Structures are given as C-alpha cells and as structure tokens.
Amino acid sequence: MILKDNQSLLLCGILVAGIFVSGIFDILDNFMVLTLLILIYGCIVANIIYTKSKSITSTVDNHTQEKTPSEHQEF
C-alpha cells in the first residue's frame, strides 16, 4: 500500500477539512466521525513509515551492489 504524492496530499486535505467541518458543526465527539478521522490519519502515518523504510532499504541495497570484491579486501 504505497500512495502516490497526489493521493497523500488528497488524504491530508480530507483530514484537515474533516477536522475543520466537524469542529464547526460540533460533531467531533461523535464516535463515527472520530473513527473515520483516526483511520485517515493512520493511513497517512502508515504510508510515511512504509515509504521511509522502503527508501532506506533501497539505499542500503544500492550501496552493497556498487561495491566490488576488491573493495572488501583488508590490507
């Protein structure tokens, strides 16, 4: 589940709009509204964690593939 940049921005916008609208109408205490907003927030955080861990893994893989066996020799 990796979201593209536009999808992440859309989710952030929906989250902000949801908090704003539910705060204006004083329905932020409603269980369903709160659950929906928490699920959207969880998706955003999970996407950030997944994207960062994937980029770190690919960076480590690239560094290990670039080294040749002669670079691993100790003198």
JSON list of C-alpha atoms in Angstrom, two decimals:
[
{"chain": "A", "resi": 1, "resn": "MET", "atom": "CA", "xyz": [0.00, 0.00, 0.00]},
{"chain": "A", "resi": 2, "resn": "ILE", "atom": "CA", "xyz": [2.05, 2.89, -1.22]},
{"chain": "A", "resi": 3, "resn": "LEU", "atom": "CA", "xyz": [0.26, 6.08, -2.03]},
{"chain": "A", "resi": 4, "resn": "LYS", "atom": "CA", "xyz": [1.44, 8.48, -4.67]},
{"chain": "A", "resi": 5, "resn": "ASP", "atom": "CA", "xyz": [2.13, 12.12, -3.84]},
{"chain": "A", "resi": 6, "resn": "ASN", "atom": "CA", "xyz": [-1.22, 13.35, -5.12]},
{"chain": "A", "resi": 7, "resn": "GLN", "atom": "CA", "xyz": [-3.08, 10.71, -3.14]},
{"chain": "A", "resi": 8, "resn": "SER", "atom": "CA", "xyz": [-1.21, 11.59, 0.04]},
{"chain": "A", "resi": 9, "resn": "LEU", "atom": "CA", "xyz": [-1.97, 15.28, -0.42]},
{"chain": "A", "resi": 10, "resn": "LEU", "atom": "CA", "xyz": [-5.62, 14.45, -1.04]},
{"chain": "A", "resi": 11, "resn": "LEU", "atom": "CA", "xyz": [-5.80, 12.40, 2.17]},
{"chain": "A", "resi": 12, "resn": "CYS", "atom": "CA", "xyz": [-4.16, 15.22, 4.14]},
{"chain": "A", "resi": 13, "resn": "GLY", "atom": "CA", "xyz": [-6.65, 17.70, 2.68]},
{"chain": "A", "resi": 14, "resn": "ILE", "atom": "CA", "xyz": [-9.58, 15.45, 3.53]},
{"chain": "A", "resi": 15, "resn": "LEU", "atom": "CA", "xyz": [-8.26, 15.06, 7.08]},
{"chain": "A", "resi": 16, "resn": "VAL", "atom": "CA", "xyz": [-7.88, 18.81, 7.58]},
{"chain": "A", "resi": 17, "resn": "ALA", "atom": "CA", "xyz": [-11.28, 19.52, 6.03]},
{"chain": "A", "resi": 18, "resn": "GLY", "atom": "CA", "xyz": [-12.87, 16.79, 8.15]},
{"chain": "A", "resi": 19, "resn": "ILE", "atom": "CA", "xyz": [-11.42, 18.18, 11.36]},
{"chain": "A", "resi": 20, "resn": "PHE", "atom": "CA", "xyz": [-12.45, 21.71, 10.39]},
{"chain": "A", "resi": 21, "resn": "VAL", "atom": "CA", "xyz": [-16.02, 20.84, 9.39]},
{"chain": "A", "resi": 22, "resn": "SER", "atom": "CA", "xyz": [-16.63, 18.52, 12.31]},
{"chain": "A", "resi": 23, "resn": "GLY", "atom": "CA", "xyz": [-15.26, 21.17, 14.67]},
{"chain": "A", "resi": 24, "resn": "ILE", "atom": "CA", "xyz": [-17.55, 23.83, 13.18]},
{"chain": "A", "resi": 25, "resn": "PHE", "atom": "CA", "xyz": [-20.62, 21.60, 13.47]},
{"chain": "A", "resi": 26, "resn": "ASP", "atom": "CA", "xyz": [-19.52, 20.37, 16.91]},
{"chain": "A", "resi": 27, "resn": "ILE", "atom": "CA", "xyz": [-19.66, 16.71, 15.89]},
{"chain": "A", "resi": 28, "resn": "LEU", "atom": "CA", "xyz": [-16.02, 15.90, 16.63]},
{"chain": "A", "resi": 29, "resn": "ASP", "atom": "CA", "xyz": [-17.17, 13.94, 19.70]},
{"chain": "A", "resi": 30, "resn": "ASN", "atom": "CA", "xyz": [-19.24, 11.62, 17.51]},
{"chain": "A", "resi": 31, "resn": "PHE", "atom": "CA", "xyz": [-17.75, 8.11, 17.52]},
{"chain": "A", "resi": 32, "resn": "MET", "atom": "CA", "xyz": [-18.17, 7.54, 13.77]},
{"chain": "A", "resi": 33, "resn": "VAL", "atom": "CA", "xyz": [-16.61, 10.87, 12.78]},
{"chain": "A", "resi": 34, "resn": "LEU", "atom": "CA", "xyz": [-13.72, 10.38, 15.19]},
{"chain": "A", "resi": 35, "resn": "THR", "atom": "CA", "xyz": [-13.13, 6.82, 13.94]},
{"chain": "A", "resi": 36, "resn": "LEU", "atom": "CA", "xyz": [-13.11, 7.95, 10.31]},
{"chain": "A", "resi": 37, "resn": "LEU", "atom": "CA", "xyz": [-10.63, 10.75, 11.03]},
{"chain": "A", "resi": 38, "resn": "ILE", "atom": "CA", "xyz": [-8.36, 8.42, 13.01]},
{"chain": "A", "resi": 39, "resn": "LEU", "atom": "CA", "xyz": [-8.39, 5.87, 10.16]},
{"chain": "A", "resi": 40, "resn": "ILE", "atom": "CA", "xyz": [-7.41, 8.56, 7.64]},
{"chain": "A", "resi": 41, "resn": "TYR", "atom": "CA", "xyz": [-4.62, 9.73, 9.96]},
{"chain": "A", "resi": 42, "resn": "GLY", "atom": "CA", "xyz": [-3.44, 6.14, 10.42]},
{"chain": "A", "resi": 43, "resn": "CYS", "atom": "CA", "xyz": [-3.28, 5.64, 6.66]},
{"chain": "A", "resi": 44, "resn": "ILE", "atom": "CA", "xyz": [-1.15, 8.76, 6.29]},
{"chain": "A", "resi": 45, "resn": "VAL", "atom": "CA", "xyz": [1.25, 7.71, 9.06]},
{"chain": "A", "resi": 46, "resn": "ALA", "atom": "CA", "xyz": [1.48, 4.11, 7.76]},
{"chain": "A", "resi": 47, "resn": "ASN", "atom": "CA", "xyz": [2.28, 5.44, 4.28]},
{"chain": "A", "resi": 48, "resn": "ILE", "atom": "CA", "xyz": [5.05, 7.66, 5.64]},
{"chain": "A", "resi": 49, "resn": "ILE", "atom": "CA", "xyz": [6.60, 4.80, 7.59]},
{"chain": "A", "resi": 50, "resn": "TYR", "atom": "CA", "xyz": [6.35, 2.41, 4.63]},
{"chain": "A", "resi": 51, "resn": "THR", "atom": "CA", "xyz": [7.83, 4.95, 2.21]},
{"chain": "A", "resi": 52, "resn": "LYS", "atom": "CA", "xyz": [10.74, 5.80, 4.51]},
{"chain": "A", "resi": 53, "resn": "SER", "atom": "CA", "xyz": [11.57, 2.16, 5.26]},
{"chain": "A", "resi": 54, "resn": "LYS", "atom": "CA", "xyz": [11.42, 1.32, 1.55]},
{"chain": "A", "resi": 55, "resn": "SER", "atom": "CA", "xyz": [13.77, 4.18, 0.64]},
{"chain": "A", "resi": 56, "resn": "ILE", "atom": "CA", "xyz": [16.25, 3.18, 3.37]},
{"chain": "A", "resi": 57, "resn": "THR", "atom": "CA", "xyz": [16.20, -0.45, 2.19]},
{"chain": "A", "resi": 58, "resn": "SER", "atom": "CA", "xyz": [16.75, 0.52, -1.43]},
{"chain": "A", "resi": 59, "resn": "THR", "atom": "CA", "xyz": [19.60, 2.85, -0.43]},
{"chain": "A", "resi": 60, "resn": "VAL", "atom": "CA", "xyz": [21.32, 0.08, 1.52]},
{"chain": "A", "resi": 61, "resn": "ASP", "atom": "CA", "xyz": [20.84, -2.36, -1.37]},
{"chain": "A", "resi": 62, "resn": "ASN", "atom": "CA", "xyz": [22.31, 0.13, -3.85]},
{"chain": "A", "resi": 63, "resn": "HIS", "atom": "CA", "xyz": [25.38, 0.69, -1.68]},
{"chain": "A", "resi": 64, "resn": "THR", "atom": "CA", "xyz": [26.05, -3.04, -1.28]},
{"chain": "A", "resi": 65, "resn": "GLN", "atom": "CA", "xyz": [25.64, -3.69, -5.02]},
{"chain": "A", "resi": 66, "resn": "GLU", "atom": "CA", "xyz": [28.02, -0.88, -6.00]},
{"chain": "A", "resi": 67, "resn": "LYS", "atom": "CA", "xyz": [30.98, -2.30, -4.08]},
{"chain": "A", "resi": 68, "resn": "THR", "atom": "CA", "xyz": [33.21, -4.74, -5.91]},
{"chain": "A", "resi": 69, "resn": "PRO", "atom": "CA", "xyz": [35.00, -7.63, -4.21]},
{"chain": "A", "resi": 70, "resn": "SER", "atom": "CA", "xyz": [38.32, -5.78, -4.45]},
{"chain": "A", "resi": 71, "resn": "GLU", "atom": "CA", "xyz": [36.96, -3.01, -2.24]},
{"chain": "A", "resi": 72, "resn": "HIS", "atom": "CA", "xyz": [36.25, -5.52, 0.55]},
{"chain": "A", "resi": 73, "resn": "GLN", "atom": "CA", "xyz": [39.88, -6.60, 0.89]},
{"chain": "A", "resi": 74, "resn": "GLU", "atom": "CA", "xyz": [41.69, -5.56, 4.03]},
{"chain": "A", "resi": 75, "resn": "PHE", "atom": "CA", "xyz": [45.36, -4.60, 3.98]}
]
